[in-house]
Coordinates of N, CA, C and O in Angstrom, one line a residue:
M1 N 92.3 104.3 65.7 CA 91.7 104.0 67.0 C 92.8 103.6 67.9 O 93.7 102.9 67.5
A2 N 92.7 104.0 69.2 CA 93.7 103.6 70.2 C 93.3 103.9 71.6 O 92.4 104.7 71.8
I3 N 94.1 103.4 72.5 CA 94.0 103.7 73.9 C 95.0 104.8 74.3 O 96.2 104.7 73.9
R4 N 94.5 105.7 75.1 CA 95.4 106.7 75.6 C 95.5 106.4 77.1 O 94.5 106.1 77.8
V5 N 96.7 106.4 77.7 CA 96.9 106.2 79.1 C 97.1 107.5 79.8 O 98.0 108.3 79.4
V6 N 96.2 107.8 80.8 CA 96.2 109.2 81.3 C 96.2 109.2 82.9 O 95.9 108.1 83.5
R7 N 96.4 110.3 83.4 CA 96.2 110.6 84.8 C 94.8 111.1 85.0 O 94.4 112.1 84.5
L8 N 94.0 110.3 85.8 CA 92.7 110.7 86.1 C 92.6 112.0 86.9 O 93.5 112.3 87.7
G9 N 91.7 112.9 86.5 CA 91.6 114.2 87.2 C 92.3 115.3 86.4 O 92.2 116.5 86.8
T10 N 93.0 115.0 85.4 CA 93.7 116.0 84.6 C 92.8 116.4 83.4 O 91.9 115.6 83.0
P11 N 92.9 117.6 82.9 CA 92.1 117.9 81.7 C 92.2 117.0 80.6 O 93.3 116.4 80.3
R12 N 91.1 116.7 79.9 CA 91.1 115.8 78.8 C 91.8 116.4 77.6 O 91.7 117.6 77.4
A13 N 92.6 115.6 76.8 CA 93.2 116.1 75.6 C 92.2 116.4 74.6 O 91.1 115.8 74.6
N14 N 92.5 117.2 73.6 CA 91.6 117.4 72.5 C 91.2 116.1 71.8 O 92.1 115.3 71.5
G15 N 90.0 115.9 71.7 CA 89.5 114.6 71.0 C 89.4 113.4 72.0 O 89.0 112.4 71.5
E16 N 89.9 113.6 73.2 CA 89.8 112.5 74.1 C 88.3 112.2 74.5 O 87.6 113.1 74.9
A17 N 87.9 111.0 74.3 CA 86.5 110.6 74.5 C 86.4 110.0 75.8 O 86.7 110.5 76.9
L18 N 85.9 108.8 75.8 CA 85.5 108.0 77.0 C 86.8 107.7 77.9 O 87.8 107.3 77.4
R19 N 86.7 108.0 79.2 CA 87.7 107.6 80.1 C 87.3 106.5 81.0 O 86.2 106.5 81.5
V20 N 88.2 105.5 81.1 CA 87.9 104.3 81.9 C 88.8 104.4 83.2 O 90.1 104.5 83.0
G21 N 88.2 104.4 84.3 CA 89.0 104.5 85.6 C 89.4 103.1 86.0 O 88.6 102.2 86.3
T22 N 90.7 102.8 85.9 CA 91.3 101.5 86.3 C 91.9 101.6 87.7 O 93.0 101.3 88.0
V23 N 91.0 102.0 88.7 CA 91.4 102.3 90.0 C 90.5 101.4 91.0 O 89.4 101.0 90.6
R24 N 91.1 101.2 92.2 CA 90.4 100.3 93.1 C 89.2 101.1 93.8 O 88.2 100.5 94.1
R25 N 89.4 102.4 94.0 CA 88.3 103.2 94.6 C 88.0 104.5 93.9 O 88.9 105.1 93.2
P26 N 86.8 104.9 94.0 CA 86.4 106.2 93.4 C 87.1 107.4 94.0 O 87.7 107.2 95.1
P27 N 87.2 108.5 93.3 CA 87.9 109.7 93.9 C 87.2 110.1 95.2 O 86.0 110.2 95.3
R28 N 88.0 110.4 96.2 CA 87.4 110.8 97.5 C 86.8 112.2 97.5 O 87.4 113.1 96.9
G29 N 85.7 112.3 98.1 CA 85.0 113.6 98.2 C 84.4 114.2 97.0 O 84.0 115.3 96.9
V30 N 84.3 113.3 96.0 CA 83.7 113.8 94.7 C 82.4 113.0 94.5 O 82.4 111.8 94.5
P31 N 81.3 113.7 94.3 CA 80.0 113.1 94.1 C 80.1 112.3 92.8 O 80.7 112.7 91.8
K32 N 79.4 111.1 92.8 CA 79.5 110.3 91.6 C 79.0 111.0 90.3 O 79.6 110.8 89.2
S33 N 78.1 111.9 90.5 CA 77.6 112.7 89.3 C 78.6 113.7 88.8 O 78.5 114.2 87.7
E34 N 79.7 113.9 89.5 CA 80.8 114.8 89.1 C 82.0 114.1 88.5 O 82.9 114.8 88.0
F35 N 82.1 112.7 88.6 CA 83.3 112.0 88.1 C 83.7 112.4 86.7 O 84.8 112.8 86.5
A36 N 82.8 112.4 85.8 CA 83.1 112.7 84.4 C 83.3 114.2 84.2 O 84.3 114.6 83.5
K37 N 82.5 115.0 84.8 CA 82.6 116.5 84.7 C 84.0 117.0 85.2 O 84.5 117.9 84.6
R38 N 84.5 116.3 86.2 CA 85.8 116.7 86.7 C 87.0 115.9 86.1 O 88.1 115.9 86.6
D39 N 86.7 115.3 85.0 CA 87.8 114.6 84.2 C 88.4 113.4 85.0 O 89.6 113.1 84.8
F40 N 87.6 112.8 85.9 CA 88.1 111.6 86.5 C 87.9 110.4 85.5 O 88.8 110.0 84.8
Y41 N 86.7 109.9 85.5 CA 86.3 108.8 84.5 C 84.9 108.8 84.3 O 84.0 109.3 85.0
D42 N 84.5 108.2 83.1 CA 83.1 108.0 82.7 C 82.7 106.6 83.1 O 81.5 106.4 83.4
V43 N 83.6 105.6 83.1 CA 83.3 104.2 83.4 C 84.3 103.7 84.4 O 85.5 104.0 84.2
W44 N 83.9 102.9 85.4 CA 84.9 102.4 86.4 C 85.1 101.0 86.1 O 84.2 100.2 85.9
L45 N 86.4 100.6 86.0 CA 86.8 99.2 85.7 C 87.8 98.7 86.8 O 89.0 98.7 86.4
P46 N 87.4 98.5 88.0 CA 88.4 98.1 89.0 C 89.0 96.7 88.8 O 90.0 96.4 89.5
T47 N 88.5 96.0 87.9 CA 89.1 94.6 87.6 C 90.6 94.7 87.3 O 91.3 93.7 87.5
V48 N 91.0 95.7 86.7 CA 92.5 95.8 86.3 C 93.2 96.8 87.2 O 94.3 97.2 86.9
A49 N 92.6 97.1 88.3 CA 93.3 97.9 89.4 C 94.1 97.0 90.3 O 93.7 95.8 90.5
P50 N 95.2 97.5 90.9 CA 95.9 96.7 91.9 C 95.0 96.4 93.1 O 94.2 97.2 93.5
T51 N 95.2 95.3 93.7 CA 94.5 94.9 95.0 C 95.1 95.8 96.1 O 96.1 96.4 95.9
Q52 N 94.4 95.8 97.2 CA 94.9 96.5 98.4 C 96.3 96.0 98.8 O 97.2 96.8 99.2
E53 N 96.5 94.7 98.7 CA 97.8 94.1 99.0 C 98.9 94.7 98.1 O 100.0 95.1 98.6
A54 N 98.6 94.9 96.8 CA 99.6 95.5 95.9 C 99.8 97.0 96.2 O 100.9 97.5 96.2
M55 N 98.7 97.6 96.6 CA 98.8 99.1 96.9 C 99.6 99.3 98.2 O 100.4 100.2 98.3
D56 N 99.5 98.3 99.1 CA 100.4 98.4 100.3 C 101.9 98.3 99.9 O 102.7 99.0 100.5
I57 N 102.2 97.4 99.0 CA 103.6 97.3 98.5 C 104.0 98.6 97.9 O 105.1 99.1 98.1
A58 N 103.1 99.2 97.0 CA 103.5 100.5 96.4 C 103.7 101.6 97.4 O 104.6 102.4 97.2
H59 N 102.8 101.7 98.3 CA 102.9 102.8 99.3 C 104.2 102.7 100.2 O 104.7 103.7 100.6
A60 N 104.7 101.5 100.3 CA 105.9 101.3 101.1 C 107.2 101.3 100.2 O 108.3 101.4 100.7
A61 N 107.0 101.4 98.9 CA 108.2 101.4 98.0 C 109.0 102.6 98.1 O 108.5 103.7 98.1
V62 N 110.3 102.4 98.1 CA 111.2 103.5 98.2 C 112.3 103.4 97.1 O 112.6 104.3 96.3
T63 N 112.9 102.2 97.0 CA 113.9 101.9 96.1 C 113.4 101.4 94.7 O 112.3 100.9 94.6
D64 N 114.3 101.3 93.7 CA 113.9 100.7 92.5 C 113.5 99.3 92.6 O 112.6 98.8 92.0
K65 N 114.2 98.6 93.5 CA 114.0 97.2 93.8 C 112.5 97.0 94.4 O 111.8 96.1 94.0
D66 N 112.2 98.0 95.3 CA 110.8 97.9 95.8 C 109.8 98.1 94.7 O 108.7 97.4 94.7
W67 N 110.0 99.1 93.8 CA 109.0 99.3 92.8 C 109.0 98.1 91.8 O 107.9 97.8 91.4
A68 N 110.1 97.5 91.6 CA 110.1 96.3 90.7 C 109.3 95.2 91.4 O 108.5 94.5 90.7
G69 N 109.3 95.1 92.7 CA 108.5 94.1 93.4 C 107.0 94.4 93.3 O 106.2 93.5 93.1
F70 N 106.7 95.7 93.3 CA 105.3 96.1 93.1 C 104.8 95.7 91.8 O 103.7 95.1 91.6
F71 N 105.6 96.0 90.7 CA 105.2 95.7 89.4 C 105.1 94.2 89.1 O 104.2 93.7 88.4
R72 N 106.0 93.4 89.7 CA 105.9 91.9 89.6 C 104.6 91.5 90.3 O 103.9 90.6 89.7
H73 N 104.3 92.0 91.4 CA 103.0 91.6 92.1 C 101.8 92.0 91.3 O 100.9 91.2 91.1
Y74 N 101.8 93.2 90.8 CA 100.6 93.6 90.0 C 100.5 92.8 88.7 O 99.4 92.3 88.4
R75 N 101.6 92.5 88.0 CA 101.5 91.6 86.8 C 101.0 90.2 87.2 O 100.2 89.7 86.4
A76 N 101.4 89.7 88.3 CA 100.9 88.4 88.8 C 99.4 88.5 89.0 O 98.6 87.6 88.6
E77 N 98.9 89.6 89.6 CA 97.4 89.8 89.8 C 96.7 89.8 88.5 O 95.6 89.3 88.4
M78 N 97.3 90.4 87.5 CA 96.6 90.5 86.2 C 96.6 89.2 85.4 O 96.1 89.1 84.3
K79 N 97.1 88.1 86.0 CA 97.0 86.8 85.4 C 95.7 86.1 85.8 O 95.4 85.0 85.2
R80 N 94.9 86.7 86.7 CA 93.6 86.2 87.0 C 92.7 86.2 85.8 O 92.8 87.1 85.0
P81 N 91.9 85.2 85.7 CA 91.0 85.1 84.5 C 90.2 86.4 84.2 O 90.1 86.8 83.1
D82 N 89.6 87.0 85.3 CA 88.8 88.1 85.1 C 89.6 89.3 84.6 O 89.2 90.1 83.7
A83 N 90.8 89.4 85.1 CA 91.7 90.5 84.6 C 92.2 90.3 83.2 O 92.2 91.2 82.4
Q84 N 92.5 89.0 82.9 CA 92.9 88.7 81.5 C 91.8 89.0 80.5 O 92.0 89.5 79.4
H85 N 90.5 88.7 80.9 CA 89.4 89.0 80.0 C 89.2 90.5 79.8 O 89.0 91.0 78.7
A86 N 89.4 91.2 80.9 CA 89.2 92.7 80.8 C 90.3 93.3 79.9 O 90.1 94.2 79.1
I87 N 91.6 92.8 80.1 CA 92.7 93.3 79.3 C 92.4 93.0 77.8 O 92.6 93.8 76.9
A88 N 92.0 91.8 77.5 CA 91.7 91.4 76.2 C 90.6 92.2 75.6 O 90.7 92.6 74.4
L89 N 89.6 92.5 76.4 CA 88.5 93.4 75.9 C 89.0 94.8 75.6 O 88.7 95.3 74.5
L90 N 89.8 95.3 76.5 CA 90.3 96.7 76.2 C 91.2 96.7 75.0 O 91.1 97.6 74.1
A91 N 92.0 95.7 74.8 CA 92.9 95.6 73.6 C 92.1 95.5 72.4 O 92.3 96.2 71.4
A92 N 91.0 94.7 72.4 CA 90.2 94.5 71.2 C 89.5 95.8 70.9 O 89.4 96.3 69.7
M93 N 88.9 96.5 71.9 CA 88.2 97.8 71.7 C 89.1 98.8 71.1 O 88.7 99.7 70.4
S94 N 90.4 98.8 71.4 CA 91.4 99.8 71.0 C 91.5 99.8 69.5 O 91.9 100.8 68.9
H95 N 91.0 98.8 68.8 CA 91.1 98.8 67.3 C 89.8 99.2 66.7 O 89.7 99.4 65.5
A96 N 88.8 99.5 67.6 CA 87.5 100.0 67.0 C 87.1 101.4 67.5 O 86.4 102.1 66.8
V97 N 87.6 101.8 68.7 CA 87.2 103.1 69.2 C 88.4 103.7 70.0 O 89.3 103.0 70.5
D98 N 88.4 105.0 70.1 CA 89.3 105.7 70.9 C 88.8 105.8 72.3 O 87.6 106.1 72.5
F99 N 89.6 105.6 73.3 CA 89.2 105.8 74.7 C 90.5 105.9 75.5 O 91.6 105.6 75.0
S100 N 90.4 106.2 76.8 CA 91.5 106.4 77.7 C 91.3 105.5 78.9 O 90.2 105.2 79.3
V101 N 92.4 105.0 79.5 CA 92.4 104.3 80.8 C 93.4 105.1 81.7 O 94.3 105.8 81.2
G102 N 93.1 105.1 83.0 CA 94.0 105.8 83.8 C 93.8 105.5 85.3 O 93.0 104.7 85.8
C103 N 94.7 106.3 86.0 CA 94.8 106.2 87.5 C 95.1 107.6 88.0 O 95.4 108.5 87.2
Y104 N 95.0 107.8 89.3 CA 95.2 109.1 89.9 C 96.7 109.4 90.1 O 97.0 110.6 90.3
C105 N 97.6 108.5 90.1 CA 99.0 108.7 90.5 C 99.6 109.8 89.6 O 99.4 109.8 88.4
E106 N 100.4 110.6 90.2 CA 101.1 111.7 89.5 C 102.2 111.2 88.6 O 102.3 111.6 87.5
N107 N 103.0 110.2 89.1 CA 104.1 109.7 88.4 C 103.8 108.3 87.8 O 103.8 107.3 88.5
E108 N 103.7 108.3 86.5 CA 103.3 107.0 85.9 C 104.4 105.9 86.1 O 104.1 104.7 86.1
A109 N 105.7 106.3 86.2 CA 106.7 105.4 86.5 C 106.5 104.6 87.8 O 107.1 103.5 88.0
H110 N 105.8 105.2 88.7 CA 105.5 104.5 90.0 C 104.0 104.3 90.1 O 103.4 104.5 91.2
C111 N 103.4 103.9 89.1 CA 101.9 103.6 89.0 C 101.6 102.4 88.2 O 102.3 102.1 87.3
H112 N 100.5 101.7 88.6 CA 100.2 100.5 87.9 C 99.9 100.8 86.4 O 100.0 99.9 85.6
R113 N 99.5 102.0 86.1 CA 99.2 102.2 84.7 C 100.4 102.1 83.8 O 100.3 101.8 82.6
H114 N 101.6 102.2 84.3 CA 102.9 101.9 83.6 C 102.9 100.4 83.2 O 103.1 100.1 82.0
A115 N 102.6 99.5 84.1 CA 102.5 98.1 83.8 C 101.3 97.8 82.9 O 101.3 96.9 82.0
L116 N 100.2 98.4 83.2 CA 98.9 98.2 82.4 C 99.2 98.6 81.0 O 98.7 97.8 80.1
R117 N 99.9 99.6 80.7 CA 100.2 100.0 79.3 C 101.0 98.9 78.7 O 100.6 98.5 77.5
E118 N 101.9 98.3 79.4 CA 102.7 97.2 78.8 C 101.8 95.9 78.6 O 101.9 95.3 77.6
L119 N 101.0 95.6 79.6 CA 100.1 94.5 79.4 C 99.1 94.6 78.3 O 98.8 93.7 77.5
L120 N 98.6 95.8 78.1 CA 97.7 96.1 76.9 C 98.4 95.9 75.6 O 97.9 95.3 74.7
R121 N 99.7 96.5 75.6 CA 100.5 96.3 74.4 C 100.7 94.9 74.1 O 100.6 94.4 72.9
E122 N 101.1 94.1 75.1 CA 101.3 92.7 74.9 C 100.1 91.9 74.4 O 100.2 90.9 73.8
A123 N 98.9 92.5 74.8 CA 97.6 91.8 74.4 C 97.2 92.3 73.0 O 96.2 92.0 72.5
G124 N 98.1 93.1 72.3 CA 97.8 93.6 71.0 C 97.1 94.9 70.8 O 96.6 95.2 69.8
A125 N 97.0 95.6 71.9 CA 96.2 96.9 71.9 C 97.0 97.9 71.1 O 98.2 98.0 71.0
A126 N 96.2 98.8 70.5 CA 96.8 100.0 69.8 C 96.8 101.1 70.9 O 95.8 101.4 71.5
I127 N 98.0 101.7 71.1 CA 98.2 102.6 72.2 C 98.8 103.9 71.7 O 99.7 103.9 70.9
V128 N 98.2 105.1 72.1 CA 98.7 106.4 71.7 C 100.0 106.6 72.4 O 100.1 106.4 73.6

């Protein structure tokens, strides 16, 4: 059992089951009834998504230093009690069921899911 970290909206891998969207907003222009059918997500968990303030930092990032600032900011946000509980829950679930978490960003190196992967691993999650 483990967590797979994915780009939402991409075809599911063989055997990929439940997808958890760790994004602030639902996909634009997609009816809610189509989220799972179009391989976005089955369940939405915005608790571990970056805030708008963090997203503004990411959208302005150009240099490696800028991106490091975004990741520092996001990790600080994930110290909130609700985020810590959600991360602990996902980590615990990873030992009982297979599921995926993800975001829309094309480049994981410039996406919060890069840091989320690390946070989940630090919380003891099993990750593919």
